Each structure stands twice: as structure tokens, then as C-alpha cells.
């Protein structure tokens, strides 16, 4: 996920302080990993440098100075372009697992067990997500579902691989 | 006898259809009130395992114990009586009697155990409400949607307050949203009545509603102990 | 276009793989069964005609004027006997010269002491069972009677040669065999019966054929749905379905014809209603056969198109819209009512002089029976809609019927028509049976056989008494010689003729059976009063008074003694007593004398009569007596005494009806079974699910029973009402009002038995389908 584009999108509805931005981000997208302030400010400085945001004003008061950020026209264009661009499909998990399986087969370890263990781990995670979905609100449910579908897809790949292990072993060893 | 604490226990089940083996020495254990997913690819023997566990078919060899009774040593009539009294069933499709109303369908197992018609239907209506399908009580299965029909089936499986619910691909014919709803209602209701559930599925998202899973491959069931 | 789709359907049926063939075979076998029955029915006119013709050709007619004796005449005397219940007819023949005619089927007249016999009689005589009969027919068999001389292959008949036959001895002279006149028209009541019987028996067959072409319809519909998916439109698939049915019907038509021709060869061994037929007799009338050949395939097409009206075949499945509209009564009810009205319109045909309009009667009966099939779906729907509750099997059955009462009604409509028709006919029969059956007044506990000599010279009479008495199995003989006696002298003033009475001579035990004689010894004479009211005592005493003289040989024409007067004086000691009913049911009165008081030699034209009491321990006693009688005189009449005399024809018609309607019911049961099994097969998966729940086999068995029983019970109830209505209409036509309900129950019981049978036969497949295999979908 691109944090820069997300923050830009949040600014589009109106200027905000850095603290506000973090809160809004966490509220909507931060269930898995809340944002650090450092991330917010480093991102904002990059966006400032690129001319996608500008400082709308500084409020003095107790504690640190509070800068209010507003989105620029270039920023709005950038968000629109990002939203319109498809994500590059990332075979992020498979690449790692594939490497593991091939290594297991090459070293005569039990690749099936490796897959079973992985499946159990997947299911453990999915159980947790399912439980969270049950207790959470709609946003929780949607996000959990997203993860669940991804994990399920991984599992399907695992099943298929498990079914083809013999052929794979043949291919790897020759 | 079942090992300490387990409600349903099968050991070394073998079953072949013709020359094709469906189960080849499968072991299984179920504790009271837990939800166990039986997973595995098509043709791995999942459904055969469920049928053996529920006493619908007898294995060629091996034993199934329920409590301190041996299912595999019981007569057909005794097993039928046990299924009526202690078990509930949800299948993928085609399980509702088309000419009975949904309410009558839910009441059917209750009436088979000898409950009075009025009483059975009153209880069934409560279950339909619980599964949020009381609006279709008077309709025939042909007149309700797949999701509603499956919820009626779940209501029917649970209305008799069984100790074990056997669910064979209960969401197999449903879309994701309806499948999810049916699974949520099934697991919540079975937990509320502390019924154990044997859930046969090939879908991981459905299996995720379970407490643990068992994988059947080539007629052998593996318990995924190391995963916890 | 239609023809092309029809042809396409035929091709599907012929080349549609295993399932297509099973369907075609089911339909073909069903249609073949029906076609066989139809062809048999179409042959009945020819069977009856051929029998009638051959029967007429051999009849010996006694003309009004005696035939003059010539070298081309013969003497003929008919004989009748029965052997263990089978009637045997025969004739004694004595040619007057070398040119004497031979009866049909006989090549050469038998000489004295010889006989020609029918093949069936020959077989009987040659068999061990025929031993007793061989003694009765002491003739040498010299040949067999050919087909032209027999009404049927099972007939027992013979012609025997005689050299003692005389016209004085009961024979008459013939110049030829056969009648040239038209046979008398059939009894109109019998005609009514035959018309209704045909309608009753053939309508279910028609319904059966209509059901047969629908066998396997649900599967076919699904196959047609697949055709819609690849682009066929609704009329196209309908005509294709019609084509498939047409193919099945044509195959069935051919199969039925072949089987009919094959079975015809065995018709000779079947005897129904005392009637047997030669294979050649069983030839359908060409017009009727053509009608069957045309109507069956046309019906197949029509029924299929009609049945598909209520079914929408969509590309993705079949929708039955039978739950759509409610059935209406208003257009159904007038049909049977019109039928009854038509029957009543015909008026009365009793006493054999009524005019029968066969079209009116057949039309009326058809409308009534057809009306019943129209009413049935309405009744089933109306009643089933009100059913509910009850135990689980009942609930399953009634709910299923509520969802599709049409198919259930269709299945039982055949039964309903058959039973309604049979009930109507049985009612009709039982009531007109008084015309066929009479109370004889005979008392079989006192004597079982009655023998009468055609002419009684004293020597023969004595011979008969002696021989009968010593016959095996005879316990007692009541033998009398009877003649008449009158007051001697001329007719007095005021009298139209001389008073007379009858004389009965017999021993004391015999007289004791016929009158309350009290103490009796040989030499006693009694004057027996008639207490049946026929003759008053005053008239009797004009002739029979103690001490009075009587004349035996008065010629009734001249009122003068026939030759020298034969006179006898009643002794003064003669007592006057009351008469007693004889075992034969007759009451004798007049002068009773013991042989010691009156010598039978003085009697004029005496006749001998004997009643025989047989030993129940000797089962063939009656046959021994008949043998004795035949030995004394082949023309002696031997009658079995019984309480009730039932017309044999009536009895056999009743049996025939029962057999035919049972056969029809069985046919329909077969089609119900097929329908039920088809239904069960469709629900295989559901049955497995129910078993998984722990549903008892008995629960499902009962639900199948109720599902069959409810429509059948309704059908039978309607049949009872319709049948009684039709029966009453027929009865009122015959001028009768009372009827016997007891004949109805056998039909109802048969229907109920059928339900059980269908259920019973569907149970094993049901058990098989209740195996969990149905749950395996993967």
C-alpha cells in the first residue's frame, strides 16, 4: 500500500494537522499496522518537496508547533492517477514458499509436511481473522475478508502444489 | 471405548466402493462441543468418513465409538434411532422435502423422534427466527432462495438439539456472502447449544470457522497437531 | 416442419442410447399389452359368429310336419349327460338308408355300437379320469368329429350309431342337418350387458395405453430441456416428444400384434364361460383391426401433446405448472349426468320385447364412465387440499398429493373406470339374476338324483329299480310307477269330463317319503289329499273313495275305455292322509298303493320315476348312477337335485366379468407400479437424506402406501357412486328396483388389494434406494 497516496487522499477532503492525518489513517486502514508519527512527517516532507501538498498555516500553542497541510492541484492529479492505475499482481508469498519447497526437495526433506505445516499456519491466521470479523464492524469485516480471500488463494496454490509434488520433485531432481 | 474426553472416536476405518478404496485406515476423534473441519481434495474420502462417523454406512473394517457405545456393532435400526436422537445433518443441496413447507421440514426430525406436531412446529419456528428465516416458514423449499433454504436446513439440523451436527459442504451451493452467513449462524448456534460439529469442506474460508482441522488424503485422516 | 420434428423424435427414441431404449421398451410393452386386449376384443364378434354358424349347421330341427322315410333320411335322438360337472352332449343316429345325411364334421355315419367323438371327449375317454365315462358310453370309437362339427375345441360331444332307435322311443326323422332360418335376435338385456361390458373393459385399456405412452416422461422432459438449450423452440420439442411416443406406440402395436398371433395358437386350451374357440375363430374384424392400428399411434401423439400442455420446457429445466389453476367442477359434472340421462332415455327393455338402441346405451355408458375420469382429478384435488396433520407418513403423503394431485388421479382413473363399470355390471347382473336363477324347492338332503324313464313298460321299470338299487354308492331309492285313474262310467250332468286322479305305486318307505302314511304294510292303500291347494278334496273324492271302483284306461279323446275296461276297486280299509313334499320338490296326491294291493301291470301308459339317495363317502356315486341309467336306456333323463338352480350362462358371465375386470385392474396396477417407481427414483437423493436423519423404513413405506391408497380410495369411492349410478340406470331400464350390494364388495376388495400389491412391490426398490449411495454426489 502506498502511504503517500493514502495520506494525499485523506487531505483531499480538507486541510489537516499531521496528528489528524495519523488518526484518520489508523481509523480507516491501520488495523494491521498503525502509522508512526515519523512515517507521517517523513512522508509529508517528501510530498512537500514534490509540490503535492503545501503548508496551509502554523498554529502556535502549547507543545510542538502544529502545521496544517493542504493538498495542491498537482497532488489531486497524482491521487487520481494512482487510483486509476491497476496494482501490479505480486506473487509475494509463493516466491518464498516456492523457494522453500524446492530447497526441501533438493535436500530430501519432506516437502508435503512443509506444505501441511504451512496450511495449518494459514488456517490459524484465517481462524483469527474469521473471529475478528465476527466481533468487528463492517470495515473490519471487509478488510478481514480481503485477507481471508488472499490467504485462501494461497491455500489453493498449496493444495495444487501438494497434489503435484511428485511431478515437481521429478522436475527439480533432473 | 472412546479415549478420555472424546465424544466420537473412529479408528482404522477402511471402506471401499467396489475396488476403489475411499478410506484406508482413517482415525478420527471429536470432543464434545468442538467444531472440526474435515478437509481434503475431491475424492479423498471426506464424505465417506462423515458417513461412517454418523453411522449412515458401516465401514468394511475399523470401529466407531460414540460415548461408550460402538456404532459399528449396532444394528441398522439402532443406528437410525441414534441418528434421530443425537445427530443433526446439513448437506450441500436437495435435502429439504419439496412438498413440505419450510416449517414442516424443520419439524420433521423432531416429529420422527415422537414430538407432538404443535410442539415440534412451535420449536421449529423459534429456530427459524434464530436463523433469520422465519419469514419463509409457510413457503415450500422451491419458493425460497438457496441461502434461505440452507438456513432452513441448518435450523432443521439444530432444532433437535443434537450432540453432533454433521455438515457436508453446507455452503457448497451458495455464494460467498450467503455461505458466510450460513457458517456464522451454524457455528454460533452450535456453540450456543454446545453441539459438536463435523464440517466437511474443501474451502479454507469455511474451514476457518472450525476449532481445528483434519486433512483427509488418500483415505487417511491426518490431525494437524503441530500447527497449534 | 412438424413431420420433420416428429421424425426427429422417432430417431431420438430409436437411437437415444440406453435410457431412450428403456423408455421405448416400457411404452412398447404397455401399448402391446393394451393392443393385445383390443385385438382380442375386436375378435369377439367373429368368435361368436363362427360358433353360431357351426352350431346352426349341425342342429337337427324337428319340423312341424313329420319327414317321410326314405333312403336319404335318418332317425335322430339327442342325449345329454354330465360328467363331474362338464356337460356332454351327444346324439343317437339310425340311418334309414345308404344316402342318409351325415352331420357336419363327420365323414361316415357310425354303425350300431360305434361312435365318433370330439377330440376333447376322445382325450377324456382315453385318460384315467375317463374310466367311469367309458362305461357309460359303451361304443367303439371309430373316428373324430372335425372342426366344422364343433363349436369349439373344448366341446365334449359324440354321435353314436343305434339299430334300436324308433320314433316311438323319443327319436325323430331328419332329411338334413342345419337350420336355414336366421337365428333369433339376442336377448336385449344381454345385448345391453355386452355393450356395457365392452365399454367397461376397453376404456381402462385405452387409459392404460394413454398412461403407457407417458412412461418415463419426466426424464424425457429433462432431455428435451437440453435440446432447448441448443436452440430448439417449444413446438419443436413438443413434436419431438410426440415422435418418441409415436415410435414407442408403433413398436408396441407391432409387438402386441405378434404376441396376439402367437398366443392365439393356445386359445384352444382356454375354456371361458363354457366356451372355447379355435385359433382361426379369433380373427379381429378387419374394420376394428384397422381402427386399432390407426387409433393407437394417433392417441400416442395426441396424449403426448396434451400432456405437454401443462409443462413448460425451458432450456434450463422443466417447469410443471399443474399447481397453477384450480380444477373446475362446472364443466366436468354435466358429462356423467348426460350419460345417465341418455341411458334413461332409452326406456325399458325388460321382458325381452324392448327396443335397444345400442348407440344410446353405449354412448350413455361411455359418457358416464368418461365423466367419472373427468370428475376424479377434481375430487382428488378437492379432498386432498383438505387433508393435513396426522402422523409423519400421512403428512408426507398428503403434502405430496397436494403438490401434484393430477398425476395421482391419472394413475387411478383406469382403476376407477374398471371398478365403476364392473360394479354397474355386477349390480345389473345380480338383480336380473332372478330371471336366471330360481328356487327349485328340491331337497338334496333326502335325495340327490332324479331319474325319469322316457317311456315305461313294466319290465324296464322293474329293471331300472333293481339295477339302480344295486349300483355302487346308492343308499336308497324312492321308486314309483305313476299312471292315472278315473271314475268309471259316462260323463254326468254338469261335468265337462269324467273326474280323474293319479295313481302312484311304490313300497312303504317310498310312499312314506311322499305322504304322511303313518303305519304301513304291503297291501295298504291310501287316499292322499293335496295340501298344495291345486286340487280340492271334494274333486279328489269323486274318484278316490274307499270301496269305490276306478278305471285306468280311459281314452281322454273319446271318454271311452281304450279297449277292455281295466278296473280296480279301492279297499274299504283305504285311509285318507296328507301329502308330503317329495325331495324333487313336487307334491303327489291321489291314490297311493303298495305293490301288494295293486299290480302295476293293469296300469295304462305308466311312467317310472326314481329318486336316488347316494352315499356322500362315494364321490363318484352320481357318475355310477348315470352309468347305470345309460346302460338301461341312453335317453334316460338324470337330474341332480339342488336347492337353487342357477343359470349356467349367468354364472359364467359373472365369473368372466370378475376375471376380466381383475385382469384389467392388474394391468393398471402394473402401470401404477411403474409410475411409483419412477417417482421414487427421482427422489433417490432425498430418500438418502431422510435416511441420514434416521427416518425409519416403515415411515417411508407407510408414506408410499398412503400416497397410493388415498387416490385409490377416492377413486374407489367415486367408482362406487358412479358404478351404482350406472347400474341403477341400467336396472331401471330393465324395470328392476331392488339390487344386491354384496356384489360390490369383491370389486372394492380387489381395488384395495391392488393398493397393497403396488405398495408391496415398490418396497424392495424403496429399500434399495434408501441406501446412502444417493448421498454420494462426487
Short mmCIF file of C-alpha atoms in Angstrom, two decimals, chain B residues 5-228:
data_model
loop_
_atom_site.label_atom_id
_atom_site.label_comp_id
_atom_site.label_asym_id
_atom_site.label_seq_id
_atom_site.Cartn_x
_atom_site.Cartn_y
_atom_site.Cartn_z
CA UNK B 5 -12.86 -36.81 26.88
CA UNK B 6 -13.71 -37.59 23.29
CA UNK B 7 -17.33 -37.87 22.21
CA UNK B 8 -16.87 -39.59 18.88
CA UNK B 9 -13.88 -41.71 18.04
CA UNK B 10 -13.04 -43.71 14.96
CA UNK B 11 -10.01 -45.88 14.44
CA UNK B 12 -8.55 -47.67 11.46
CA UNK B 13 -11.61 -47.15 9.24
CA UNK B 14 -11.47 -48.86 5.90
CA UNK B 15 -14.15 -48.62 3.27
CA UNK B 16 -14.05 -49.42 -0.44
CA UNK B 17 -16.62 -48.88 -3.15
CA UNK B 18 -16.03 -51.77 -5.47
CA UNK B 19 -12.30 -51.90 -5.91
CA UNK B 20 -11.82 -48.17 -5.26
CA UNK B 21 -10.75 -47.56 -1.66
CA UNK B 22 -12.40 -44.48 -0.12
CA UNK B 23 -10.99 -44.84 3.38
CA UNK B 24 -7.77 -46.63 4.06
CA UNK B 25 -7.17 -46.75 7.78
CA UNK B 26 -8.56 -43.39 8.88
CA UNK B 27 -8.57 -42.31 12.54
CA UNK B 28 -10.69 -39.51 13.92
CA UNK B 29 -11.60 -38.06 17.25
CA UNK B 30 -14.17 -35.43 18.21
CA UNK B 31 -14.62 -33.74 21.58
CA UNK B 32 -17.92 -32.51 22.88
CA UNK B 33 -18.79 -29.03 21.65
CA UNK B 34 -15.86 -28.57 19.25
CA UNK B 35 -16.06 -27.71 15.59
CA UNK B 36 -13.78 -29.83 13.45
CA UNK B 37 -13.21 -29.22 9.79
CA UNK B 38 -12.55 -32.25 7.60
CA UNK B 39 -10.61 -31.03 4.61
CA UNK B 40 -9.07 -32.60 1.60
CA UNK B 41 -9.24 -32.70 -2.17
CA UNK B 42 -12.23 -34.12 -4.04
CA UNK B 43 -12.45 -37.89 -3.86
CA UNK B 44 -10.15 -38.05 -0.85
CA UNK B 45 -12.79 -39.81 1.23
CA UNK B 46 -14.07 -36.82 3.28
CA UNK B 47 -17.75 -37.63 2.76
CA UNK B 48 -17.20 -41.33 3.30
CA UNK B 49 -15.55 -40.51 6.61
CA UNK B 50 -18.55 -38.38 7.59
CA UNK B 51 -20.98 -41.11 6.58
CA UNK B 52 -19.07 -43.67 8.64
CA UNK B 53 -18.83 -41.37 11.66
CA UNK B 54 -22.57 -40.69 11.54
CA UNK B 55 -23.38 -44.36 11.19
CA UNK B 56 -25.06 -43.85 7.82
CA UNK B 57 -22.82 -46.51 6.33
CA UNK B 58 -20.83 -49.22 8.01
CA UNK B 59 -17.06 -49.36 7.32
CA UNK B 60 -15.54 -52.54 5.91
CA UNK B 61 -13.30 -52.66 8.95
CA UNK B 62 -12.38 -50.46 11.89
CA UNK B 63 -14.55 -49.13 14.70
CA UNK B 64 -16.55 -46.01 15.51
CA UNK B 65 -17.39 -45.28 19.14
CA UNK B 66 -19.91 -42.72 20.27
CA UNK B 67 -19.65 -42.18 24.01
CA UNK B 68 -19.36 -45.69 25.32
CA UNK B 69 -21.36 -47.27 22.51
CA UNK B 70 -19.81 -48.89 19.48
CA UNK B 71 -21.61 -47.62 16.39
CA UNK B 72 -20.06 -50.24 14.16
CA UNK B 73 -21.55 -53.02 16.27
CA UNK B 74 -25.09 -51.62 16.26
CA UNK B 75 -27.95 -52.76 14.09
CA UNK B 76 -29.31 -50.55 11.33
CA UNK B 77 -32.40 -49.76 13.40
CA UNK B 78 -30.31 -48.82 16.45
CA UNK B 79 -28.09 -46.55 14.37
CA UNK B 80 -31.18 -44.94 12.86
CA UNK B 81 -32.56 -44.29 16.32
CA UNK B 82 -29.24 -42.81 17.40
CA UNK B 83 -29.13 -40.51 14.38
CA UNK B 84 -32.66 -39.35 15.10
CA UNK B 85 -31.92 -38.61 18.73
CA UNK B 86 -28.33 -37.37 18.88
CA UNK B 87 -27.23 -36.23 15.43
CA UNK B 88 -28.18 -33.43 13.06
CA UNK B 89 -27.38 -33.19 9.35
CA UNK B 90 -26.79 -30.45 6.80
CA UNK B 91 -25.99 -31.37 3.22
CA UNK B 92 -24.95 -29.37 0.20
CA UNK B 93 -28.36 -29.40 -1.55
CA UNK B 94 -31.52 -31.35 -2.19
CA UNK B 95 -32.20 -32.12 1.43
CA UNK B 96 -35.50 -30.35 2.03
CA UNK B 97 -38.64 -32.33 1.25
CA UNK B 98 -40.08 -30.30 -1.63
CA UNK B 99 -43.74 -30.79 -0.79
CA UNK B 100 -43.47 -29.83 2.88
CA UNK B 101 -43.32 -26.19 3.97
CA UNK B 102 -40.05 -24.93 5.43
CA UNK B 103 -41.55 -25.05 8.90
CA UNK B 104 -42.70 -28.64 8.41
CA UNK B 105 -39.26 -29.52 7.11
CA UNK B 106 -37.63 -28.22 10.26
CA UNK B 107 -40.19 -30.01 12.40
CA UNK B 108 -39.67 -33.31 10.56
CA UNK B 109 -36.75 -34.72 12.63
CA UNK B 110 -38.48 -33.66 15.84
CA UNK B 111 -41.61 -35.47 14.79
CA UNK B 112 -39.58 -38.53 13.83
CA UNK B 113 -38.43 -38.72 17.44
CA UNK B 114 -42.04 -38.65 18.53
CA UNK B 115 -42.68 -34.99 19.32
CA UNK B 116 -46.23 -33.71 19.01
CA UNK B 117 -46.91 -31.75 15.85
CA UNK B 118 -47.84 -28.45 17.52
CA UNK B 119 -44.92 -28.60 19.92
CA UNK B 120 -42.48 -29.54 17.15
CA UNK B 121 -43.65 -26.70 14.95
CA UNK B 122 -43.50 -24.14 17.73
CA UNK B 123 -39.92 -25.13 18.46
CA UNK B 124 -39.10 -25.12 14.77
CA UNK B 125 -40.43 -21.61 14.39
CA UNK B 126 -38.07 -20.42 17.15
CA UNK B 127 -35.18 -21.93 15.24
CA UNK B 128 -36.27 -20.33 12.01
CA UNK B 129 -36.33 -16.98 13.83
CA UNK B 130 -32.88 -17.64 15.23
CA UNK B 131 -31.59 -18.28 11.72
CA UNK B 132 -33.45 -15.21 10.44
CA UNK B 133 -35.65 -17.14 8.02
CA UNK B 134 -38.95 -17.18 9.93
CA UNK B 135 -40.47 -15.20 7.04
CA UNK B 136 -40.33 -18.25 4.79
CA UNK B 137 -41.87 -20.63 7.33
CA UNK B 138 -45.02 -21.20 5.30
CA UNK B 139 -43.29 -21.40 1.92
CA UNK B 140 -42.21 -24.55 0.17
CA UNK B 141 -38.46 -25.08 -0.49
CA UNK B 142 -39.00 -24.48 -4.20
CA UNK B 143 -40.13 -20.94 -3.42
CA UNK B 144 -37.13 -19.79 -1.34
CA UNK B 145 -33.60 -18.77 -2.29
CA UNK B 146 -30.64 -21.11 -1.93
CA UNK B 147 -29.32 -19.25 1.10
CA UNK B 148 -32.69 -19.30 2.82
CA UNK B 149 -33.10 -22.98 2.06
CA UNK B 150 -29.68 -23.75 3.52
CA UNK B 151 -30.53 -21.81 6.68
CA UNK B 152 -33.75 -23.79 6.94
CA UNK B 153 -31.61 -26.91 6.68
CA UNK B 154 -29.34 -25.64 9.45
CA UNK B 155 -32.39 -24.89 11.58
CA UNK B 156 -33.58 -28.43 10.95
CA UNK B 157 -30.22 -29.91 11.92
CA UNK B 158 -30.14 -27.92 15.18
CA UNK B 159 -33.80 -27.98 16.18
CA UNK B 160 -33.48 -31.40 17.73
CA UNK B 161 -30.63 -30.11 19.99
CA UNK B 162 -28.22 -32.77 18.73
CA UNK B 163 -24.88 -33.57 20.37
CA UNK B 164 -23.20 -33.71 16.95
CA UNK B 165 -24.05 -31.87 13.75
CA UNK B 166 -22.66 -33.39 10.56
CA UNK B 167 -22.35 -30.78 7.82
CA UNK B 168 -21.25 -31.98 4.39
CA UNK B 169 -20.24 -29.00 2.23
CA UNK B 170 -23.05 -26.91 3.72
CA UNK B 171 -22.06 -23.85 1.70
CA UNK B 172 -21.10 -25.69 -1.45
CA UNK B 173 -24.02 -24.37 -3.45
CA UNK B 174 -24.00 -20.84 -2.04
CA UNK B 175 -22.24 -17.60 -2.96
CA UNK B 176 -19.64 -16.18 -0.57
CA UNK B 177 -21.96 -13.82 1.29
CA UNK B 178 -24.68 -16.43 1.87
CA UNK B 179 -22.11 -19.09 2.65
CA UNK B 180 -20.54 -16.86 5.25
CA UNK B 181 -23.90 -16.09 6.83
CA UNK B 182 -24.82 -19.76 6.98
CA UNK B 183 -21.48 -20.67 8.54
CA UNK B 184 -21.69 -17.87 11.12
CA UNK B 185 -25.20 -18.92 12.11
CA UNK B 186 -24.31 -22.61 12.15
CA UNK B 187 -21.23 -22.19 14.34
CA UNK B 188 -22.82 -19.64 16.65
CA UNK B 189 -25.91 -21.72 17.18
CA UNK B 190 -23.99 -24.94 17.67
CA UNK B 191 -21.71 -23.23 20.18
CA UNK B 192 -24.74 -21.85 21.97
CA UNK B 193 -26.22 -25.34 22.29
CA UNK B 194 -22.74 -26.86 22.81
CA UNK B 195 -23.24 -29.22 19.88
CA UNK B 196 -20.09 -30.54 18.26
CA UNK B 197 -19.80 -30.04 14.51
CA UNK B 198 -18.11 -32.24 11.93
CA UNK B 199 -17.70 -29.93 8.97
CA UNK B 200 -16.68 -31.46 5.66
CA UNK B 201 -15.44 -28.82 3.27
CA UNK B 202 -12.80 -28.19 0.68
CA UNK B 203 -12.92 -24.45 1.20
CA UNK B 204 -10.39 -22.94 3.57
CA UNK B 205 -12.61 -19.93 4.34
CA UNK B 206 -15.32 -22.29 5.53
CA UNK B 207 -12.84 -24.42 7.44
CA UNK B 208 -11.70 -21.24 9.19
CA UNK B 209 -14.90 -21.34 11.24
CA UNK B 210 -13.65 -24.53 12.90
CA UNK B 211 -11.62 -25.02 16.04
CA UNK B 212 -9.23 -27.38 14.33
CA UNK B 213 -8.93 -29.23 11.08
CA UNK B 214 -8.32 -32.74 9.91
CA UNK B 215 -7.00 -33.37 6.42
CA UNK B 216 -8.03 -36.48 4.56
CA UNK B 217 -5.68 -37.52 1.81
CA UNK B 218 -5.80 -40.87 0.00
CA UNK B 219 -8.25 -42.25 2.54
CA UNK B 220 -6.12 -41.39 5.56
CA UNK B 221 -7.05 -38.65 8.01
CA UNK B 222 -4.25 -36.51 9.47
CA UNK B 223 -4.67 -34.43 12.50
CA UNK B 224 -2.81 -31.10 12.25
CA UNK B 225 -1.44 -31.10 15.76
CA UNK B 226 1.85 -29.44 15.05
CA UNK B 227 0.14 -26.36 13.75
CA UNK B 228 -1.17 -25.00 17.01
#
